[in-house]
Coordinates of C-alpha atoms in Angstrom, one line a residue:
Chain A
L1 CA 0.0 0.0 0.0
A2 CA 1.2 3.5 -0.8
K3 CA 2.0 5.4 2.3
T4 CA 2.0 9.2 2.1
T5 CA 4.1 11.7 3.9
Q6 CA 3.5 15.5 4.0
P7 CA 4.9 18.3 6.1
I8 CA 2.7 18.9 9.2
S9 CA 2.5 22.7 8.7
M10 CA 3.6 25.6 6.4
D11 CA 3.4 29.3 6.8
S12 CA 3.1 31.8 3.9
Y13 CA 2.2 35.4 3.2
E14 CA -0.5 36.7 1.0
G15 CA 0.5 36.9 -2.7
Q16 CA 3.2 34.2 -2.4
E17 CA 3.3 30.9 -4.3
V18 CA 3.0 27.9 -2.0
N19 CA 4.3 24.5 -2.8
I20 CA 3.3 21.5 -0.7
T21 CA 5.1 18.2 -1.4
C22 CA 3.7 14.7 -0.7
S23 CA 6.0 11.6 -0.7
H24 CA 4.5 8.3 -1.8
N25 CA 7.3 5.9 -2.4
N26 CA 5.2 2.8 -2.8
I27 CA 2.7 4.2 -5.2
A28 CA 1.2 1.5 -7.4
T29 CA 1.0 1.6 -11.2
N30 CA -2.7 2.2 -11.2
D31 CA -2.7 4.8 -8.5
Y32 CA -3.7 8.4 -9.1
I33 CA -2.7 11.4 -6.9
T34 CA -5.4 13.7 -5.6
W35 CA -5.3 16.7 -3.4
Y36 CA -8.1 18.0 -1.1
Q37 CA -8.6 21.1 0.9
Q38 CA -10.4 21.1 4.3
F39 CA -11.6 24.1 6.3
P40 CA -12.5 23.7 9.9
S41 CA -15.9 22.0 10.5
Q42 CA -16.3 21.2 6.9
G43 CA -15.7 18.1 4.7
P44 CA -12.7 18.0 2.4
R45 CA -13.0 19.6 -1.0
F46 CA -11.4 18.4 -4.2
I47 CA -8.6 20.6 -5.6
I48 CA -6.8 18.6 -8.3
Q49 CA -5.9 15.1 -9.6
G50 CA -3.2 13.8 -11.7
Y51 CA -1.2 10.7 -12.8
K52 CA 2.0 12.0 -14.2
T53 CA 3.8 15.2 -15.4
K54 CA 1.9 18.4 -14.8
V55 CA -1.8 19.1 -14.4
T56 CA -3.2 22.6 -14.0
N57 CA -6.7 23.9 -13.3
E58 CA -8.1 27.3 -12.3
V59 CA -7.0 27.0 -8.7
A60 CA -3.8 25.0 -8.6
S61 CA -1.1 23.0 -10.4
L62 CA 0.1 19.5 -9.6
F63 CA 3.6 18.4 -10.5
I64 CA 4.5 14.7 -10.6
P65 CA 8.0 13.6 -11.5
A66 CA 8.6 10.6 -13.8
D67 CA 9.2 8.2 -10.9
R68 CA 5.8 9.3 -9.4
K69 CA 7.3 8.8 -5.9
S70 CA 6.3 12.3 -4.9
S71 CA 4.0 15.1 -6.0
T72 CA 3.8 18.8 -5.4
L73 CA 0.7 20.9 -5.1
S74 CA 1.3 24.5 -6.2
L75 CA -1.0 27.3 -5.1
P76 CA -0.3 30.5 -6.9
R77 CA -0.6 33.9 -5.1
V78 CA -2.3 32.6 -1.9
S79 CA -4.8 34.7 0.0
L80 CA -6.0 34.5 3.6
S81 CA -8.9 32.4 2.5
D82 CA -6.4 29.6 1.5
T83 CA -5.6 29.0 5.1
A84 CA -6.7 25.3 5.5
V85 CA -5.5 21.8 5.8
Y86 CA -4.3 20.2 2.5
Y87 CA -4.4 16.4 2.1
C88 CA -2.7 14.3 -0.4
L89 CA -4.6 11.1 -1.5
V90 CA -3.1 8.2 -3.4
G91 CA -5.3 5.5 -4.8
L92 CA -7.2 3.8 -7.6
Y93 CA -8.7 5.9 -10.3
Y94 CA -10.3 3.7 -12.9
G95 CA -11.9 0.4 -12.5
G96 CA -10.5 -2.2 -10.1
S97 CA -12.8 -4.2 -7.9
Q98 CA -10.6 -3.7 -4.8
G99 CA -9.4 -0.2 -4.1
N100 CA -7.1 1.3 -1.6
L101 CA -7.3 5.0 -0.8
I102 CA -4.6 6.4 1.5
F103 CA -4.8 9.9 2.8
G104 CA -1.8 11.8 4.0
K105 CA -1.9 13.3 7.5
G106 CA -2.5 16.7 6.0
T107 CA -0.5 19.9 5.9
K108 CA -1.9 22.9 7.8
L109 CA -1.2 26.0 5.7
S110 CA -1.4 29.3 7.5
V111 CA -1.5 32.4 5.2
K112 CA -0.6 35.7 6.9
P113 CA -1.3 39.2 5.8
Chain B
D1 CA -29.7 21.4 -3.2
T2 CA -27.1 19.6 -1.0
A3 CA -25.0 17.2 -3.0
V4 CA -24.0 14.9 -0.2
S5 CA -26.0 15.1 3.0
Q6 CA -25.6 13.3 6.4
T7 CA -27.9 13.0 9.3
P8 CA -27.5 13.7 12.1
K9 CA -24.9 16.4 12.2
Y10 CA -24.3 15.9 15.9
L11 CA -24.7 12.7 17.9
V12 CA -24.1 12.4 21.6
T13 CA -24.7 9.0 23.2
Q14 CA -23.6 6.7 26.0
M15 CA -21.1 3.9 25.8
G16 CA -22.7 0.6 24.8
N17 CA -25.5 2.1 22.7
D18 CA -26.2 1.3 19.1
K19 CA -26.5 4.2 16.6
S20 CA -26.8 4.9 12.9
I21 CA -25.6 7.6 10.6
K22 CA -27.3 8.2 7.3
C23 CA -25.9 9.5 4.1
E24 CA -27.5 10.4 0.8
Q25 CA -26.1 11.8 -2.4
N26 CA -28.1 13.3 -5.3
L27 CA -25.2 13.5 -7.8
G28 CA -26.0 10.2 -9.5
H29 CA -22.7 8.8 -8.4
D30 CA -21.9 5.1 -8.4
T31 CA -19.4 5.1 -5.5
M32 CA -19.8 6.1 -1.9
Y33 CA -17.4 6.1 1.1
W34 CA -17.3 6.4 4.8
Y35 CA -14.3 8.1 6.5
K36 CA -13.4 8.6 10.1
Q37 CA -11.5 11.8 11.2
D38 CA -10.1 11.7 14.7
S39 CA -9.1 14.5 17.0
K40 CA -5.7 14.7 15.4
K41 CA -7.5 15.3 12.0
F42 CA -6.2 12.1 10.5
L43 CA -8.6 11.1 7.8
K44 CA -9.0 7.3 7.4
I45 CA -11.2 5.5 5.0
M46 CA -13.5 2.8 6.5
F47 CA -15.6 1.5 3.7
S48 CA -16.4 2.1 0.1
Y49 CA -19.3 0.8 -2.1
N50 CA -19.5 0.8 -5.8
N51 CA -22.9 0.1 -7.3
K52 CA -24.0 -1.2 -4.0
E53 CA -21.0 -3.6 -3.8
L54 CA -18.4 -3.4 -1.1
I55 CA -15.1 -2.6 -2.6
I56 CA -13.0 -1.2 0.3
N57 CA -13.3 -2.7 3.7
E58 CA -10.5 -1.4 5.9
T59 CA -9.5 -2.8 9.2
V60 CA -12.5 -1.7 11.2
P61 CA -14.1 -3.3 14.3
N62 CA -17.0 -5.6 13.4
R63 CA -19.2 -3.2 15.4
F64 CA -19.2 -1.0 12.4
S65 CA -21.5 -2.2 9.6
P66 CA -22.2 -0.2 6.4
K67 CA -25.4 -0.7 4.4
S68 CA -26.2 0.5 1.0
P69 CA -29.9 0.1 0.2
D70 CA -29.4 1.8 -3.2
K71 CA -26.7 3.7 -5.0
A72 CA -27.8 7.0 -3.5
H73 CA -27.6 5.9 0.1
L74 CA -24.9 4.5 2.3
N75 CA -25.6 4.2 6.0
L76 CA -23.3 3.4 8.9
H77 CA -24.5 1.4 11.8
I78 CA -22.4 1.2 15.0
N79 CA -23.0 -1.3 17.7
S80 CA -21.8 -1.2 21.3
L81 CA -20.3 2.3 21.0
E82 CA -17.0 2.9 22.8
L83 CA -15.2 6.0 23.9
G84 CA -12.7 5.6 21.1
D85 CA -15.4 5.8 18.5
S86 CA -15.8 9.5 19.2
A87 CA -14.8 11.3 16.0
V88 CA -16.2 13.1 13.0
Y89 CA -17.5 10.7 10.4
F90 CA -17.6 11.9 6.8
C91 CA -19.6 10.4 3.9
A92 CA -18.4 11.0 0.4
S93 CA -19.4 10.0 -3.2
S94 CA -17.6 9.9 -6.5
Q95 CA -18.6 9.0 -10.1
Y96 CA -16.3 6.0 -10.1
P97 CA -13.9 4.4 -7.6
G98 CA -11.1 6.8 -6.8
G99 CA -12.5 9.7 -8.8
E100 CA -13.2 13.2 -7.5
Q101 CA -14.9 12.8 -4.2
F102 CA -17.7 15.1 -2.9
F103 CA -17.8 15.1 0.9
G104 CA -20.8 15.5 3.2
P105 CA -20.7 18.0 6.1
G106 CA -19.7 15.3 8.6
T107 CA -21.3 13.9 11.7
R108 CA -19.7 14.6 15.0
L109 CA -20.1 11.6 17.2
T110 CA -19.4 11.9 20.9
V111 CA -19.5 8.8 23.1
L112 CA -19.8 9.5 26.8

């Protein structure tokens, strides 16, 4: 099973780019990498998902090196409202009758003015 | 319209009791999940159903039993509640296994 490791916390200032890295040394061939954001007293919310190389959407970018043993979530120009816990999730994407979904322990991002 | 809803939002009960948490999604998704988030905010998957079939069954005490009457519902029944069961339980759904998950608001369970 892929085990994920993330930094416990990170600090940043408004307007900066934030990069959060997740290590997943035992990622399986069929596993995709997904990142979620969670605010206090709410359920996690999907940010981005990828398999390899780079994926970009309107809120973030996801960089995955060729060996796929890590991934980096990049948040451009963060604001105070980006203060939250960010989780890395590794697991099955398509098909498969038996899945495994492993969440990281989360990175608490604090954005300061 | 709430995409994924859970009831109740708060549940306070005594040790030894049996309780259920209900989850419903109106997204037309095939896959649903139950997660437990403890006081340290670790998010652990418990169960997952795809088209009403159990596909993920993590190491969870037998006191926990999921039930999926149809694709839109996944309920969680807990027997003989223990203090360590106190946590926030999240339900989620996705179009297919491992796809983008939509989470419910959570049910905060407190066992006294």
